[in-house]
Amino acid sequence: MPETHSPPPATPHAMKRRDLLRGGALLAASVPAAGLLSACSPNRVAPAAGRPVRGGVLRVGVSGGSAKDTLDPHNPLSYPDQARVVNLYEPLFHHDAAYRLKPFLAESLEPSKDGRTWLLRLRAGVEFHNGKTLDARDVIATLRRIVDPKAPTAGATSLSVVDAGRLRRVDATTVEIPLKHPYALLKDLLAQYSLGIVPEDFDLRKPVGTGPFAYKSFAPGDRSAFTRFDGYWRRPAHLDELHIIDFPDDTAKINSLLSAQIHAIDNLPPAYIDMIEKQGGQVLISETGSWNPITMRVDTPPFKDVRVRQAFRLIVDRPQMVKQVLGGQGRVGNDLYAPFDVAYNSDLPQRHQDLGRARSLLKAAGQENLTVELVTSGGIGSGAIEAAQLFAQQAKGAGVKVKVRITDSATFYGDRYLSWPFAQDYWFTRNYLPQVDAGSLKTSPYNETHWNDAEFNTLMDRARRESDASKRNELLKAAQRTEYDRGGHIIWGFKNQVDAYAANVTGFTANRNLPLSNYEFRNVSVSG
Amino acid sequence: MAVFEVPRKATAGIAAAPAARRPRLRGALASGRTWVGGALTTLVTGVAFLGPFLAPHGENDIVGAPYSDSAPATLLGTDYLGQDVWSRLLAGGTWVVVTAVLATLLGMVLGVAAGLAAGYARGWADEVIMRVCDVILAFPQIVLVLVLLSVAGPERWLVVVVVGVSHAPRVARLTRGMTTGLATREFVQSAETLGESRTRILLRELLPNMSAPLLAELGLRLTYSVGLVASIGFLGFASDPSAADWGLMINENRLALAVQPWAILAPVLAIAVLALGTNLIADGISRAAAGADHTEGASS
């Protein structure tokens, strides 16, 4: 993931890109995902310990962080920012551990018949850290802060459908949300961790939210401390204090855990799993929907010819990719994203490597002995360069010469980002429609493959307006088939989230959202 | 004719000075450290050139799980992608050795030429050449190299040129210093009086008298080149990122130092032994030269 590397000198574009990657991680499907997390992934989770211990300080080592660290609820950039934001503030909706959409500070959100006005009911009796009770006014102020045209935040683009000027307080716990045009997935839009609700008089110097931990101290690029919020609307946390410590370097992070200076770390490189376990630590593995596609521009030779795209999808040896690039910590993909979406099209047959067919497709396309340049960068995230190199090896089998070009992050996400004919990218877990909005439409901000398919566009347009969930899912499945047949992504796998913690820590469970149980430390306790 | 004959004899007599270089080199060869250095350098160079033919696996063959220290049929385990570390070690030295040697030779040729010209011509030419050298020297060597490579791209020939050019000012300074000292010696003045061409004086009278210090400098520059070229590989400026390369191997596998140390230690040792070997040779020559100088100085 990009965050396991020290932050590169980012261009404004790159910053926006990372905002989206991080900020959009919790976008959800219109319908709750069906699968239960326990049924499908983690082979190592926290053993069910005895009663949690009350009190104590949890010190967590989090990847990345810099002098640009922030406590701004609506602009988290790095992993440490995410960890702080999740504990201080809470959005109206959220995704649970299995990535199912659930109400959080909201109790319900219902559309009018025409789908243009929504009525939001808030949970009653929720208090902010300063003792103030959550009111409809706070929600309106928060939504206006997010889309403020003078200082738009990370969530501004996705909430652009909300007509912020006409938000109306019906009573203390009811808000009327008018939309600029009908949109069936408003709940998903509101279920991002970067859309935490703050009080009307929010002051970033004394940040106040409704989360299980309240602000104590903050040193950008170094560490931050939080205390248990006893007035929390659910059962308060077990811990007295939470310390979040920045670790731009993986080795230092692992050493700190091994020497018991910290209790838990996120983003453990898979190579260290056995070592941590041998030394008595615990490893937390969570299945996720994050993916590291190889992107082919469908409007540029040689990938303009659909046969070349199909051939390249048959070149990749997916199980080998998962085994070598992810150290086995992941699962094979089928050139489709949004695996947790209830509309995920699992009827389509799994693609396997077929070098003979790839060769004949390339021959038919007049592209035998093809040479292409695959642009990659360490800034895309861990595994990107490795995946590119392995793909280059696999391509030799089909007579294709892939020249891997490694660029620095600023170059990759610079002026030519989104115009590379053959490159890679990284996306966090999303459900289908939000992912399409972000990367598969002509108007999407990050359409790396320049995908603009007439049939696909029509299907998406119908799906977005369709309020009947089952009809909508059929439309989405049909849209996935067009991408499966002629799209520009090579989606070879999905990555597991791997984190680690000390033997005396309990309460972490597998989670499909952010690392370390979505950075939720309310259930965590430290003994001894 | 007779007028010419006398100075010729005189020149021959005074020009006997260059003969002193032979004992210096012989002295270097007699030194144990030169031999140890030579053996180490030969060993690593041998691995670099013969290794690719002896490697049990291809440099890009996947032979096991990533970072495995016990994958079957591997001597040193596997690397970040499950490739055989031993095979990549054998295959990955050519780039470092060839590039370092070529870059050093280029740096020596440029530096010696510039130093001779500056030291012998003096005047404005000396000023211009040495100020240009000062400008280049103002940049730390690795920074200069990285700036140029990141602008122009990591081409192999460019690495040679850039590393060579970054060496040149240091060699030029040394050469100029020796040239200014030698240029006032009688055998040079005699050659000038005889009307010998400037090129001939530079190449036949001056250069041979600096051979020992320059050889020592060559060894030293080679040591620095090895370090620089390995650093360039480490920083990811190798022209083919998939190819095995000692410097790049250190970078690729650095995350797993505690889990699969051979993936890092093997290339580190190879680079270290090569640098040590070239340095010992340089040291041997330099000590022999210093000894000879001392003897010569004492006898005069």
Short mmCIF file of N, CA and C in Angstrom, two decimals, chain A residues 320-394:
data_model
loop_
_atom_site.label_atom_id
_atom_site.label_comp_id
_atom_site.label_asym_id
_atom_site.label_seq_id
_atom_site.Cartn_x
_atom_site.Cartn_y
_atom_site.Cartn_z
N GLN A 320 0.07 -17.65 -9.05
CA GLN A 320 1.48 -17.33 -8.82
C GLN A 320 1.64 -15.89 -8.34
N MET A 321 0.84 -15.00 -8.88
CA MET A 321 0.87 -13.59 -8.44
C MET A 321 0.58 -13.51 -6.94
N VAL A 322 -0.49 -14.18 -6.52
CA VAL A 322 -0.90 -14.12 -5.11
C VAL A 322 0.20 -14.73 -4.23
N LYS A 323 0.75 -15.83 -4.70
CA LYS A 323 1.76 -16.53 -3.90
C LYS A 323 3.06 -15.72 -3.80
N GLN A 324 3.53 -15.20 -4.93
CA GLN A 324 4.85 -14.55 -4.93
C GLN A 324 4.77 -13.08 -4.54
N VAL A 325 3.77 -12.38 -5.03
CA VAL A 325 3.72 -10.93 -4.78
C VAL A 325 3.13 -10.63 -3.40
N LEU A 326 2.09 -11.38 -3.04
CA LEU A 326 1.44 -11.11 -1.75
C LEU A 326 1.90 -12.09 -0.68
N GLY A 327 2.90 -12.91 -0.99
CA GLY A 327 3.35 -13.90 -0.02
C GLY A 327 2.22 -14.84 0.39
N GLY A 328 1.30 -15.07 -0.53
CA GLY A 328 0.17 -15.96 -0.24
C GLY A 328 -0.96 -15.28 0.51
N GLN A 329 -0.76 -14.02 0.93
CA GLN A 329 -1.78 -13.32 1.72
C GLN A 329 -2.73 -12.56 0.80
N GLY A 330 -3.60 -13.33 0.16
CA GLY A 330 -4.58 -12.71 -0.72
C GLY A 330 -5.34 -13.79 -1.44
N ARG A 331 -6.18 -13.38 -2.37
CA ARG A 331 -6.91 -14.40 -3.13
C ARG A 331 -7.00 -13.95 -4.58
N VAL A 332 -7.24 -14.92 -5.44
CA VAL A 332 -7.21 -14.68 -6.88
C VAL A 332 -8.39 -13.82 -7.32
N GLY A 333 -8.15 -12.95 -8.28
CA GLY A 333 -9.22 -12.11 -8.83
C GLY A 333 -9.61 -12.58 -10.23
N ASN A 334 -10.70 -12.01 -10.72
CA ASN A 334 -11.25 -12.46 -12.00
C ASN A 334 -11.53 -11.26 -12.90
N ASP A 335 -10.64 -10.27 -12.86
CA ASP A 335 -10.76 -9.05 -13.66
C ASP A 335 -12.01 -8.24 -13.33
N LEU A 336 -12.57 -8.49 -12.13
CA LEU A 336 -13.71 -7.72 -11.65
C LEU A 336 -13.37 -7.17 -10.27
N TYR A 337 -13.84 -5.96 -9.98
CA TYR A 337 -13.60 -5.38 -8.66
C TYR A 337 -14.86 -5.49 -7.80
N ALA A 338 -14.81 -4.91 -6.61
CA ALA A 338 -15.95 -4.90 -5.67
C ALA A 338 -16.41 -6.31 -5.28
N PRO A 339 -15.50 -7.14 -4.76
CA PRO A 339 -15.86 -8.53 -4.47
C PRO A 339 -16.88 -8.68 -3.33
N PHE A 340 -17.03 -7.66 -2.48
CA PHE A 340 -17.97 -7.80 -1.36
C PHE A 340 -19.36 -7.28 -1.72
N ASP A 341 -19.50 -6.75 -2.92
CA ASP A 341 -20.80 -6.23 -3.32
C ASP A 341 -21.75 -7.39 -3.56
N VAL A 342 -22.98 -7.23 -3.10
CA VAL A 342 -23.97 -8.30 -3.29
C VAL A 342 -24.23 -8.50 -4.78
N ALA A 343 -23.93 -7.48 -5.57
CA ALA A 343 -24.13 -7.59 -7.02
C ALA A 343 -22.90 -8.15 -7.73
N TYR A 344 -21.88 -8.54 -6.99
CA TYR A 344 -20.66 -9.07 -7.63
C TYR A 344 -21.03 -10.26 -8.50
N ASN A 345 -20.57 -10.26 -9.73
CA ASN A 345 -21.00 -11.29 -10.69
C ASN A 345 -20.12 -12.53 -10.57
N SER A 346 -20.52 -13.43 -9.68
CA SER A 346 -19.72 -14.64 -9.48
C SER A 346 -20.11 -15.74 -10.48
N ASP A 347 -21.05 -15.45 -11.38
CA ASP A 347 -21.41 -16.45 -12.39
C ASP A 347 -20.37 -16.52 -13.51
N LEU A 348 -19.59 -15.46 -13.66
CA LEU A 348 -18.60 -15.45 -14.75
C LEU A 348 -17.47 -16.42 -14.42
N PRO A 349 -17.05 -17.24 -15.41
CA PRO A 349 -16.02 -18.25 -15.11
C PRO A 349 -14.69 -17.62 -14.72
N GLN A 350 -14.00 -18.28 -13.78
CA GLN A 350 -12.69 -17.79 -13.35
C GLN A 350 -11.69 -17.90 -14.50
N ARG A 351 -10.98 -16.82 -14.76
CA ARG A 351 -9.95 -16.85 -15.82
C ARG A 351 -8.69 -17.50 -15.30
N HIS A 352 -8.07 -18.30 -16.15
CA HIS A 352 -6.79 -18.94 -15.82
C HIS A 352 -5.78 -18.57 -16.89
N GLN A 353 -4.51 -18.78 -16.54
CA GLN A 353 -3.46 -18.53 -17.54
C GLN A 353 -3.65 -19.49 -18.71
N ASP A 354 -3.59 -18.96 -19.93
CA ASP A 354 -3.70 -19.79 -21.13
C ASP A 354 -2.81 -19.15 -22.19
N LEU A 355 -1.53 -19.51 -22.14
CA LEU A 355 -0.55 -18.83 -23.00
C LEU A 355 -0.80 -19.15 -24.47
N GLY A 356 -1.28 -20.36 -24.75
CA GLY A 356 -1.55 -20.74 -26.14
C GLY A 356 -2.64 -19.85 -26.75
N ARG A 357 -3.71 -19.67 -25.98
CA ARG A 357 -4.79 -18.83 -26.48
C ARG A 357 -4.35 -17.37 -26.55
N ALA A 358 -3.53 -16.97 -25.60
CA ALA A 358 -3.02 -15.60 -25.62
C ALA A 358 -2.21 -15.37 -26.90
N ARG A 359 -1.37 -16.33 -27.22
CA ARG A 359 -0.56 -16.23 -28.45
C ARG A 359 -1.44 -16.12 -29.69
N SER A 360 -2.49 -16.98 -29.73
CA SER A 360 -3.31 -16.96 -30.95
C SER A 360 -4.12 -15.67 -31.04
N LEU A 361 -4.55 -15.12 -29.89
CA LEU A 361 -5.24 -13.83 -29.92
C LEU A 361 -4.31 -12.72 -30.41
N LEU A 362 -3.07 -12.76 -29.93
CA LEU A 362 -2.11 -11.74 -30.34
C LEU A 362 -1.80 -11.88 -31.83
N LYS A 363 -1.72 -13.12 -32.29
CA LYS A 363 -1.44 -13.36 -33.71
C LYS A 363 -2.59 -12.81 -34.55
N ALA A 364 -3.82 -13.10 -34.09
CA ALA A 364 -5.00 -12.62 -34.82
C ALA A 364 -5.02 -11.09 -34.85
N ALA A 365 -4.49 -10.49 -33.80
CA ALA A 365 -4.47 -9.02 -33.74
C ALA A 365 -3.25 -8.44 -34.45
N GLY A 366 -2.43 -9.32 -35.01
CA GLY A 366 -1.22 -8.85 -35.69
C GLY A 366 -0.18 -8.30 -34.74
N GLN A 367 -0.19 -8.82 -33.51
CA GLN A 367 0.74 -8.28 -32.51
C GLN A 367 1.66 -9.37 -31.96
N GLU A 368 2.13 -10.24 -32.85
CA GLU A 368 3.11 -11.22 -32.39
C GLU A 368 4.40 -10.49 -32.05
N ASN A 369 5.16 -11.05 -31.14
CA ASN A 369 6.43 -10.46 -30.71
C ASN A 369 6.25 -9.01 -30.25
N LEU A 370 5.16 -8.78 -29.56
CA LEU A 370 4.84 -7.43 -29.08
C LEU A 370 5.82 -7.01 -27.96
N THR A 371 6.23 -5.76 -27.99
CA THR A 371 7.03 -5.19 -26.90
C THR A 371 6.25 -4.02 -26.30
N VAL A 372 6.02 -4.04 -25.00
CA VAL A 372 5.31 -2.94 -24.36
C VAL A 372 6.05 -2.50 -23.10
N GLU A 373 5.85 -1.25 -22.74
CA GLU A 373 6.47 -0.72 -21.52
C GLU A 373 5.40 -0.67 -20.42
N LEU A 374 5.69 -1.30 -19.30
CA LEU A 374 4.77 -1.29 -18.16
C LEU A 374 5.32 -0.32 -17.12
N VAL A 375 4.58 0.76 -16.89
CA VAL A 375 5.06 1.81 -15.98
C VAL A 375 4.57 1.51 -14.56
N THR A 376 5.49 1.52 -13.62
CA THR A 376 5.12 1.24 -12.24
C THR A 376 5.88 2.19 -11.32
N SER A 377 5.60 2.08 -10.03
CA SER A 377 6.26 2.95 -9.07
C SER A 377 6.09 2.38 -7.67
N GLY A 378 7.10 2.56 -6.85
CA GLY A 378 6.98 2.14 -5.46
C GLY A 378 5.86 2.90 -4.76
N GLY A 379 5.55 4.09 -5.28
CA GLY A 379 4.52 4.92 -4.67
C GLY A 379 3.12 4.37 -4.84
N ILE A 380 2.94 3.42 -5.75
CA ILE A 380 1.61 2.83 -5.95
C ILE A 380 1.25 1.97 -4.74
N GLY A 381 2.26 1.39 -4.13
CA GLY A 381 2.00 0.58 -2.95
C GLY A 381 2.86 -0.66 -2.97
N SER A 382 2.98 -1.29 -1.82
CA SER A 382 3.84 -2.46 -1.75
C SER A 382 3.26 -3.54 -2.65
N GLY A 383 4.12 -4.18 -3.39
CA GLY A 383 3.67 -5.24 -4.29
C GLY A 383 3.53 -4.79 -5.72
N ALA A 384 3.46 -3.49 -5.97
CA ALA A 384 3.23 -3.03 -7.35
C ALA A 384 4.42 -3.38 -8.25
N ILE A 385 5.61 -3.03 -7.80
CA ILE A 385 6.80 -3.30 -8.62
C ILE A 385 6.98 -4.80 -8.79
N GLU A 386 6.76 -5.53 -7.71
CA GLU A 386 6.91 -6.99 -7.77
C GLU A 386 5.92 -7.58 -8.77
N ALA A 387 4.68 -7.09 -8.74
CA ALA A 387 3.67 -7.60 -9.65
C ALA A 387 4.06 -7.31 -11.10
N ALA A 388 4.60 -6.11 -11.32
CA ALA A 388 5.02 -5.74 -12.68
C ALA A 388 6.13 -6.67 -13.15
N GLN A 389 7.10 -6.92 -12.28
CA GLN A 389 8.22 -7.76 -12.67
C GLN A 389 7.78 -9.20 -12.94
N LEU A 390 6.88 -9.69 -12.11
CA LEU A 390 6.41 -11.06 -12.30
C LEU A 390 5.58 -11.16 -13.58
N PHE A 391 4.77 -10.13 -13.83
CA PHE A 391 3.98 -10.14 -15.06
C PHE A 391 4.91 -10.17 -16.28
N ALA A 392 5.99 -9.40 -16.20
CA ALA A 392 6.95 -9.38 -17.31
C ALA A 392 7.50 -10.78 -17.57
N GLN A 393 7.77 -11.51 -16.48
CA GLN A 393 8.27 -12.88 -16.64
C GLN A 393 7.21 -13.77 -17.29
N GLN A 394 5.98 -13.62 -16.80
CA GLN A 394 4.90 -14.47 -17.31
C GLN A 394 4.61 -14.18 -18.79
#
